[in-house]
């Protein structure tokens, strides 16, 4: 199979979440809320207390270089470790990834397999 390309990375991140570790899921959620400058401090505190975001040092260390770098690392790890297990909706003509698991038209060559 081809190497990663942006559309495939987006698909893996959005639709292959079952291969993400708990730490990865928590780090991404936590970095998202930390990035929103208008999230009030009391809400962040509440989210930590209820386990929706994390203050685990290991999780915090994963987000030091920001959301995009974290997302790229997660996708690359999933791709390297689970490539054969991913259910990818690939175009029957050009072999590239569709936009969603249910899409029936190719975003690259526009082949339609409805
Ligand atoms: Zn195609």
Short mmCIF file of N, CA, C and O and ligand atoms in Angstrom, two decimals:
data_model
loop_
_atom_site.label_atom_id
_atom_site.label_comp_id
_atom_site.label_asym_id
_atom_site.label_seq_id
_atom_site.Cartn_x
_atom_site.Cartn_y
_atom_site.Cartn_z
N UNK A 1 0.85 -1.21 0.00
CA UNK A 1 0.00 0.00 0.00
C UNK A 1 0.88 1.25 0.00
O UNK A 1 2.02 1.20 0.42
N UNK A 2 0.32 2.32 -0.52
CA UNK A 2 1.09 3.58 -0.59
C UNK A 2 1.46 4.09 0.80
O UNK A 2 0.91 3.69 1.79
N UNK A 3 2.38 4.99 0.81
CA UNK A 3 2.70 5.66 2.07
C UNK A 3 1.61 6.66 2.43
O UNK A 3 0.69 6.89 1.66
N UNK A 4 1.75 7.25 3.58
CA UNK A 4 0.75 8.21 4.05
C UNK A 4 0.71 9.45 3.16
O UNK A 4 1.73 9.89 2.66
N UNK A 5 -0.49 9.97 2.99
CA UNK A 5 -0.68 11.26 2.33
C UNK A 5 -1.78 11.97 3.12
O UNK A 5 -2.50 11.32 3.90
N UNK A 6 -1.93 13.28 2.97
CA UNK A 6 -2.79 14.04 3.89
C UNK A 6 -4.22 13.49 4.03
O UNK A 6 -4.73 13.40 5.15
N UNK A 7 -4.85 13.11 2.93
CA UNK A 7 -6.24 12.64 3.01
C UNK A 7 -6.33 11.32 3.78
O UNK A 7 -7.30 11.08 4.49
N UNK A 8 -5.30 10.48 3.60
CA UNK A 8 -5.27 9.21 4.34
C UNK A 8 -5.03 9.46 5.83
O UNK A 8 -5.64 8.82 6.69
N UNK A 9 -4.16 10.41 6.13
CA UNK A 9 -3.91 10.75 7.54
C UNK A 9 -5.19 11.24 8.20
O UNK A 9 -5.53 10.84 9.32
N UNK A 10 -5.93 12.10 7.51
CA UNK A 10 -7.18 12.63 8.07
C UNK A 10 -8.17 11.48 8.31
O UNK A 10 -8.81 11.42 9.37
N UNK A 11 -8.26 10.57 7.36
CA UNK A 11 -9.19 9.44 7.48
C UNK A 11 -8.81 8.57 8.69
O UNK A 11 -9.67 8.20 9.49
N UNK A 12 -7.53 8.25 8.80
CA UNK A 12 -7.07 7.40 9.91
C UNK A 12 -7.36 8.08 11.24
O UNK A 12 -7.84 7.46 12.18
N UNK A 13 -7.10 9.38 11.30
CA UNK A 13 -7.33 10.07 12.57
C UNK A 13 -8.82 10.10 12.92
O UNK A 13 -9.21 9.86 14.06
N UNK A 14 -9.66 10.34 11.92
CA UNK A 14 -11.10 10.49 12.20
C UNK A 14 -11.81 9.15 12.38
O UNK A 14 -12.74 9.06 13.18
N UNK A 15 -11.41 8.13 11.61
CA UNK A 15 -12.25 6.93 11.54
C UNK A 15 -11.59 5.66 12.08
O UNK A 15 -12.22 4.62 12.07
N UNK A 16 -10.35 5.75 12.52
CA UNK A 16 -9.69 4.55 13.04
C UNK A 16 -9.31 4.77 14.51
O UNK A 16 -8.24 4.35 14.97
N UNK A 17 -10.21 5.42 15.24
CA UNK A 17 -9.95 5.80 16.62
C UNK A 17 -9.74 4.61 17.55
O UNK A 17 -9.13 4.75 18.60
N UNK A 18 -10.26 3.43 17.16
CA UNK A 18 -10.12 2.27 18.05
C UNK A 18 -8.67 1.84 18.21
O UNK A 18 -8.35 1.09 19.12
N UNK A 19 -7.79 2.33 17.33
CA UNK A 19 -6.38 1.97 17.45
C UNK A 19 -5.58 2.99 18.25
O UNK A 19 -4.37 2.84 18.43
N UNK A 20 -6.25 4.06 18.71
CA UNK A 20 -5.54 5.05 19.52
C UNK A 20 -5.50 4.59 20.98
O UNK A 20 -6.46 4.03 21.48
N UNK A 21 -4.38 4.85 21.63
CA UNK A 21 -4.26 4.49 23.04
C UNK A 21 -5.04 5.49 23.88
O UNK A 21 -5.34 6.60 23.45
N UNK A 22 -5.34 5.08 25.12
CA UNK A 22 -6.04 5.98 26.04
C UNK A 22 -5.25 7.28 26.22
O UNK A 22 -5.82 8.36 26.22
N UNK A 23 -3.92 7.15 26.34
CA UNK A 23 -3.09 8.34 26.51
C UNK A 23 -3.19 9.27 25.30
O UNK A 23 -3.24 10.49 25.44
N UNK A 24 -3.22 8.70 24.12
CA UNK A 24 -3.33 9.53 22.91
C UNK A 24 -4.66 10.27 22.86
O UNK A 24 -4.72 11.46 22.55
N UNK A 25 -5.73 9.55 23.17
CA UNK A 25 -7.06 10.16 23.16
C UNK A 25 -7.11 11.31 24.17
O UNK A 25 -7.56 12.41 23.86
N UNK A 26 -6.59 11.04 25.37
CA UNK A 26 -6.63 12.07 26.42
C UNK A 26 -5.72 13.25 26.06
O UNK A 26 -6.08 14.41 26.29
N UNK A 27 -4.57 12.98 25.50
CA UNK A 27 -3.64 14.07 25.15
C UNK A 27 -4.26 14.97 24.08
O UNK A 27 -4.18 16.20 24.17
N UNK A 28 -4.93 14.36 23.11
CA UNK A 28 -5.53 15.18 22.05
C UNK A 28 -6.68 16.02 22.60
O UNK A 28 -6.79 17.20 22.30
N UNK A 29 -7.53 15.40 23.43
CA UNK A 29 -8.63 16.16 24.02
C UNK A 29 -8.10 17.30 24.89
O UNK A 29 -8.60 18.42 24.86
N UNK A 30 -7.06 16.99 25.67
CA UNK A 30 -6.52 17.98 26.60
C UNK A 30 -5.87 19.13 25.83
O UNK A 30 -6.10 20.30 26.16
N UNK A 31 -5.12 18.83 24.79
CA UNK A 31 -4.46 19.90 24.04
C UNK A 31 -5.51 20.76 23.34
O UNK A 31 -5.37 21.98 23.25
N UNK A 32 -6.61 20.16 22.90
CA UNK A 32 -7.68 20.94 22.27
C UNK A 32 -8.23 21.98 23.23
O UNK A 32 -8.36 23.14 22.90
N UNK A 33 -8.54 21.55 24.45
CA UNK A 33 -9.14 22.49 25.39
C UNK A 33 -8.14 23.50 25.91
O UNK A 33 -8.48 24.65 26.16
N UNK A 34 -6.87 23.10 26.01
CA UNK A 34 -5.85 24.06 26.43
C UNK A 34 -5.62 25.11 25.36
O UNK A 34 -5.25 26.23 25.65
N UNK A 35 -5.84 24.72 24.08
CA UNK A 35 -5.62 25.66 22.98
C UNK A 35 -6.72 26.70 22.88
O UNK A 35 -6.52 27.76 22.32
N UNK A 36 -7.90 26.37 23.39
CA UNK A 36 -8.99 27.33 23.33
C UNK A 36 -8.78 28.36 24.43
O UNK A 36 -9.01 28.08 25.59
N UNK A 37 -8.31 29.51 24.03
CA UNK A 37 -7.91 30.50 25.05
C UNK A 37 -9.12 30.98 25.85
O UNK A 37 -8.99 31.52 26.93
N UNK A 38 -10.33 30.77 25.31
CA UNK A 38 -11.50 31.26 26.03
C UNK A 38 -12.14 30.20 26.93
O UNK A 38 -13.21 30.43 27.47
N UNK A 39 -11.49 29.03 27.06
CA UNK A 39 -12.03 28.07 28.02
C UNK A 39 -11.73 28.59 29.43
O UNK A 39 -10.58 28.74 29.80
N UNK A 40 -12.78 28.87 30.22
CA UNK A 40 -12.54 29.44 31.55
C UNK A 40 -11.80 28.45 32.46
O UNK A 40 -12.00 27.24 32.34
N UNK A 41 -10.96 28.98 33.32
CA UNK A 41 -10.14 28.15 34.21
C UNK A 41 -11.00 27.20 35.05
O UNK A 41 -10.65 26.04 35.23
N UNK A 42 -12.16 27.69 35.52
CA UNK A 42 -12.97 26.81 36.37
C UNK A 42 -13.53 25.62 35.57
O UNK A 42 -13.73 24.54 36.09
N UNK A 43 -13.75 25.84 34.28
CA UNK A 43 -14.24 24.74 33.43
C UNK A 43 -13.13 23.71 33.19
O UNK A 43 -13.37 22.50 33.26
N UNK A 44 -11.91 24.20 32.95
CA UNK A 44 -10.78 23.28 32.79
C UNK A 44 -10.60 22.43 34.06
O UNK A 44 -10.37 21.22 33.97
N UNK A 45 -10.75 23.08 35.20
CA UNK A 45 -10.59 22.38 36.48
C UNK A 45 -11.66 21.30 36.61
O UNK A 45 -11.38 20.16 36.97
N UNK A 46 -12.90 21.67 36.27
CA UNK A 46 -14.00 20.71 36.34
C UNK A 46 -13.76 19.54 35.38
O UNK A 46 -14.01 18.38 35.72
N UNK A 47 -13.27 19.85 34.19
CA UNK A 47 -13.03 18.78 33.21
C UNK A 47 -11.94 17.84 33.67
O UNK A 47 -11.99 16.64 33.41
N UNK A 48 -10.94 18.40 34.37
CA UNK A 48 -9.90 17.53 34.94
C UNK A 48 -10.49 16.63 36.01
O UNK A 48 -10.24 15.43 36.05
N UNK A 49 -11.31 17.24 36.88
CA UNK A 49 -11.88 16.46 37.99
C UNK A 49 -12.77 15.33 37.48
O UNK A 49 -12.87 14.28 38.10
N UNK A 50 -13.44 15.56 36.36
CA UNK A 50 -14.35 14.53 35.84
C UNK A 50 -13.68 13.62 34.81
O UNK A 50 -14.35 12.82 34.17
N UNK A 51 -12.38 13.79 34.64
CA UNK A 51 -11.64 12.87 33.77
C UNK A 51 -11.81 13.11 32.28
O UNK A 51 -11.44 12.27 31.47
N UNK A 52 -12.38 14.24 31.90
CA UNK A 52 -12.54 14.51 30.46
C UNK A 52 -11.25 15.02 29.84
O UNK A 52 -11.03 14.84 28.65
N UNK A 53 -10.44 15.71 30.62
CA UNK A 53 -9.10 16.06 30.19
C UNK A 53 -8.14 15.61 31.29
O UNK A 53 -8.57 15.26 32.38
N UNK A 54 -6.87 15.62 30.99
CA UNK A 54 -5.92 14.96 31.88
C UNK A 54 -4.88 15.93 32.41
O UNK A 54 -4.54 16.91 31.75
N UNK A 55 -4.36 15.66 33.60
CA UNK A 55 -3.15 16.37 34.03
C UNK A 55 -2.06 15.37 34.39
O UNK A 55 -1.11 15.68 35.08
N UNK A 56 -2.19 14.15 33.85
CA UNK A 56 -1.16 13.13 33.95
C UNK A 56 0.10 13.65 33.26
O UNK A 56 0.05 14.06 32.10
N UNK A 57 1.23 13.67 33.96
CA UNK A 57 2.47 14.22 33.37
C UNK A 57 2.84 13.55 32.05
O UNK A 57 3.37 14.20 31.15
N UNK A 58 2.54 12.27 31.93
CA UNK A 58 2.86 11.56 30.69
C UNK A 58 2.01 12.10 29.53
O UNK A 58 2.48 12.26 28.40
N UNK A 59 0.75 12.38 29.83
CA UNK A 59 -0.15 12.93 28.81
C UNK A 59 0.28 14.37 28.46
O UNK A 59 0.35 14.74 27.29
N UNK A 60 0.61 15.15 29.49
CA UNK A 60 1.02 16.54 29.24
C UNK A 60 2.30 16.59 28.40
O UNK A 60 2.45 17.44 27.53
N UNK A 61 3.19 15.62 28.63
CA UNK A 61 4.44 15.59 27.87
C UNK A 61 4.17 15.30 26.39
O UNK A 61 4.93 15.74 25.52
N UNK A 62 3.09 14.57 26.11
CA UNK A 62 2.78 14.23 24.72
C UNK A 62 2.28 15.44 23.93
O UNK A 62 2.28 15.42 22.71
N UNK A 63 1.82 16.47 24.62
CA UNK A 63 1.22 17.61 23.91
C UNK A 63 2.11 18.85 23.89
O UNK A 63 1.67 19.90 23.42
N UNK A 64 3.39 18.71 24.31
CA UNK A 64 4.24 19.90 24.41
C UNK A 64 4.49 20.57 23.06
O UNK A 64 4.66 21.78 23.00
N UNK A 65 4.51 19.80 21.98
CA UNK A 65 4.76 20.44 20.69
C UNK A 65 3.48 20.72 19.90
O UNK A 65 3.51 20.95 18.70
N UNK A 66 2.36 20.69 20.60
CA UNK A 66 1.13 21.18 19.99
C UNK A 66 0.25 20.11 19.37
O UNK A 66 0.62 18.95 19.23
N UNK A 67 -0.93 20.56 18.99
CA UNK A 67 -1.97 19.66 18.52
C UNK A 67 -1.61 18.97 17.21
O UNK A 67 -1.79 17.77 17.07
N UNK A 68 -1.09 19.71 16.25
CA UNK A 68 -0.83 19.12 14.94
C UNK A 68 0.28 18.07 15.00
O UNK A 68 0.18 17.01 14.37
N UNK A 69 1.32 18.36 15.78
CA UNK A 69 2.42 17.40 15.91
C UNK A 69 1.92 16.14 16.62
O UNK A 69 2.29 15.02 16.25
N UNK A 70 1.08 16.31 17.62
CA UNK A 70 0.51 15.17 18.33
C UNK A 70 -0.32 14.31 17.38
O UNK A 70 -0.18 13.09 17.32
N UNK A 71 -1.17 14.97 16.62
CA UNK A 71 -2.03 14.26 15.65
C UNK A 71 -1.17 13.48 14.64
O UNK A 71 -1.44 12.32 14.37
N UNK A 72 -0.12 14.11 14.13
CA UNK A 72 0.76 13.44 13.17
C UNK A 72 1.42 12.20 13.80
O UNK A 72 1.52 11.16 13.16
N UNK A 73 1.86 12.34 15.03
CA UNK A 73 2.51 11.20 15.70
C UNK A 73 1.54 10.04 15.90
O UNK A 73 1.88 8.88 15.71
N UNK A 74 0.30 10.39 16.31
CA UNK A 74 -0.71 9.34 16.53
C UNK A 74 -0.97 8.60 15.22
O UNK A 74 -0.96 7.38 15.17
N UNK A 75 -1.18 9.37 14.16
CA UNK A 75 -1.50 8.76 12.86
C UNK A 75 -0.34 7.88 12.38
O UNK A 75 -0.54 6.74 11.94
N UNK A 76 0.89 8.37 12.51
CA UNK A 76 2.04 7.59 12.06
C UNK A 76 2.18 6.29 12.85
O UNK A 76 2.47 5.23 12.30
N UNK A 77 1.96 6.38 14.16
CA UNK A 77 2.07 5.17 14.99
C UNK A 77 0.99 4.15 14.61
O UNK A 77 1.27 2.95 14.45
N UNK A 78 -0.27 4.63 14.47
CA UNK A 78 -1.36 3.72 14.08
C UNK A 78 -1.04 3.08 12.74
O UNK A 78 -1.20 1.88 12.55
N UNK A 79 -0.54 3.89 11.80
CA UNK A 79 -0.21 3.38 10.47
C UNK A 79 0.89 2.33 10.53
O UNK A 79 0.81 1.28 9.92
N UNK A 80 1.93 2.61 11.33
CA UNK A 80 3.04 1.68 11.40
C UNK A 80 2.67 0.38 12.11
O UNK A 80 3.10 -0.69 11.71
N UNK A 81 1.83 0.48 13.13
CA UNK A 81 1.55 -0.71 13.94
C UNK A 81 0.31 -1.47 13.50
O UNK A 81 0.15 -2.65 13.84
N UNK A 82 -0.61 -0.81 12.80
CA UNK A 82 -1.91 -1.45 12.52
C UNK A 82 -2.31 -1.38 11.06
O UNK A 82 -3.47 -1.62 10.72
N UNK A 83 -1.36 -1.05 10.20
CA UNK A 83 -1.66 -0.87 8.78
C UNK A 83 -2.57 -1.97 8.22
O UNK A 83 -3.52 -1.70 7.50
N UNK A 84 -2.26 -3.23 8.57
CA UNK A 84 -3.01 -4.36 7.99
C UNK A 84 -4.41 -4.50 8.57
O UNK A 84 -5.26 -5.16 8.00
N UNK A 85 -4.64 -3.90 9.75
CA UNK A 85 -5.94 -4.09 10.41
C UNK A 85 -6.92 -2.96 10.12
O UNK A 85 -8.10 -3.07 10.43
N UNK A 86 -6.44 -1.87 9.55
CA UNK A 86 -7.31 -0.72 9.35
C UNK A 86 -8.35 -1.04 8.28
O UNK A 86 -8.03 -1.63 7.26
N UNK A 87 -9.62 -0.68 8.56
CA UNK A 87 -10.59 -0.84 7.48
C UNK A 87 -10.68 0.48 6.73
O UNK A 87 -11.27 1.45 7.20
N UNK A 88 -10.05 0.49 5.58
CA UNK A 88 -9.95 1.70 4.78
C UNK A 88 -10.89 1.58 3.59
O UNK A 88 -10.93 0.55 2.93
N UNK A 89 -11.64 2.62 3.35
CA UNK A 89 -12.54 2.66 2.21
C UNK A 89 -11.76 3.22 1.00
O UNK A 89 -11.66 4.42 0.84
N UNK A 90 -11.19 2.28 0.24
CA UNK A 90 -10.31 2.68 -0.86
C UNK A 90 -11.07 2.66 -2.20
O UNK A 90 -11.90 1.78 -2.43
N UNK A 91 -10.74 3.57 -3.04
CA UNK A 91 -11.34 3.64 -4.38
C UNK A 91 -10.95 2.39 -5.18
O UNK A 91 -9.77 2.04 -5.25
N UNK A 92 -11.95 1.71 -5.78
CA UNK A 92 -11.63 0.51 -6.55
C UNK A 92 -10.82 0.81 -7.82
O UNK A 92 -10.21 -0.11 -8.39
N UNK A 93 -10.80 2.04 -8.26
CA UNK A 93 -10.07 2.37 -9.49
C UNK A 93 -8.65 2.84 -9.18
O UNK A 93 -7.67 2.25 -9.64
N UNK A 94 -8.52 3.89 -8.37
CA UNK A 94 -7.18 4.45 -8.16
C UNK A 94 -6.54 3.99 -6.86
O UNK A 94 -5.35 4.22 -6.64
N UNK A 95 -7.33 3.35 -5.98
CA UNK A 95 -6.76 2.80 -4.75
C UNK A 95 -6.51 3.81 -3.65
O UNK A 95 -5.94 3.48 -2.61
N UNK A 96 -6.98 5.05 -3.86
CA UNK A 96 -6.77 6.05 -2.80
C UNK A 96 -7.97 6.12 -1.87
O UNK A 96 -9.04 5.56 -2.15
N UNK A 97 -7.79 6.81 -0.77
CA UNK A 97 -8.79 6.79 0.30
C UNK A 97 -10.00 7.67 -0.03
O UNK A 97 -9.85 8.76 -0.57
N UNK A 98 -11.19 7.16 0.34
CA UNK A 98 -12.41 7.97 0.22
C UNK A 98 -12.48 8.93 1.41
O UNK A 98 -11.72 8.80 2.37
N UNK A 99 -13.40 9.89 1.33
CA UNK A 99 -13.49 10.87 2.41
C UNK A 99 -13.98 10.28 3.72
O UNK A 99 -13.55 10.70 4.80
N UNK A 100 -14.91 9.32 3.65
CA UNK A 100 -15.49 8.72 4.85
C UNK A 100 -15.66 7.22 4.59
O UNK A 100 -15.61 6.77 3.45
N UNK A 101 -15.95 6.44 5.66
CA UNK A 101 -16.15 5.00 5.47
C UNK A 101 -17.33 4.68 4.55
O UNK A 101 -17.37 3.62 3.94
N UNK A 102 -18.31 5.58 4.47
CA UNK A 102 -19.50 5.29 3.65
C UNK A 102 -19.47 5.96 2.29
O UNK A 102 -20.38 5.74 1.49
N UNK A 103 -18.48 6.77 2.02
CA UNK A 103 -18.42 7.48 0.74
C UNK A 103 -18.37 6.47 -0.40
O UNK A 103 -17.77 5.40 -0.29
N UNK A 104 -19.02 6.78 -1.50
CA UNK A 104 -19.02 5.91 -2.67
C UNK A 104 -18.57 6.67 -3.91
O UNK A 104 -18.88 6.29 -5.02
N UNK A 105 -17.87 7.77 -3.66
CA UNK A 105 -17.27 8.49 -4.78
C UNK A 105 -15.87 8.91 -4.38
O UNK A 105 -15.64 9.33 -3.24
N UNK A 106 -14.94 8.77 -5.32
CA UNK A 106 -13.54 9.04 -5.02
C UNK A 106 -13.26 10.54 -5.04
O UNK A 106 -13.69 11.25 -5.95
N UNK A 107 -12.53 11.00 -4.03
CA UNK A 107 -12.18 12.43 -3.98
C UNK A 107 -10.99 12.75 -4.88
O UNK A 107 -10.65 13.91 -5.05
N UNK A 108 -10.36 11.71 -5.44
CA UNK A 108 -9.20 11.95 -6.31
C UNK A 108 -9.57 11.81 -7.78
O UNK A 108 -9.38 12.73 -8.56
N UNK A 109 -10.09 10.63 -8.16
CA UNK A 109 -10.36 10.41 -9.59
C UNK A 109 -11.84 10.56 -9.91
O UNK A 109 -12.23 10.43 -11.07
N UNK A 110 -12.68 10.77 -8.88
CA UNK A 110 -14.13 10.99 -9.04
C UNK A 110 -14.87 9.76 -9.50
O UNK A 110 -16.03 9.84 -9.88
N UNK A 111 -14.22 8.59 -9.50
CA UNK A 111 -14.95 7.37 -9.81
C UNK A 111 -16.09 7.21 -8.80
O UNK A 111 -15.94 7.49 -7.61
N UNK A 112 -17.23 6.73 -9.32
CA UNK A 112 -18.44 6.58 -8.50
C UNK A 112 -18.79 5.10 -8.44
O UNK A 112 -18.93 4.47 -9.47
N UNK A 113 -18.87 4.52 -7.23
CA UNK A 113 -19.21 3.09 -7.13
C UNK A 113 -20.49 2.87 -6.34
O UNK A 113 -20.65 1.92 -5.62
N UNK A 114 -21.43 3.76 -6.56
CA UNK A 114 -22.77 3.61 -5.95
C UNK A 114 -23.46 2.36 -6.49
O UNK A 114 -23.34 2.07 -7.68
ZN1 LIG B 1 -10.17 7.02 -7.28
#
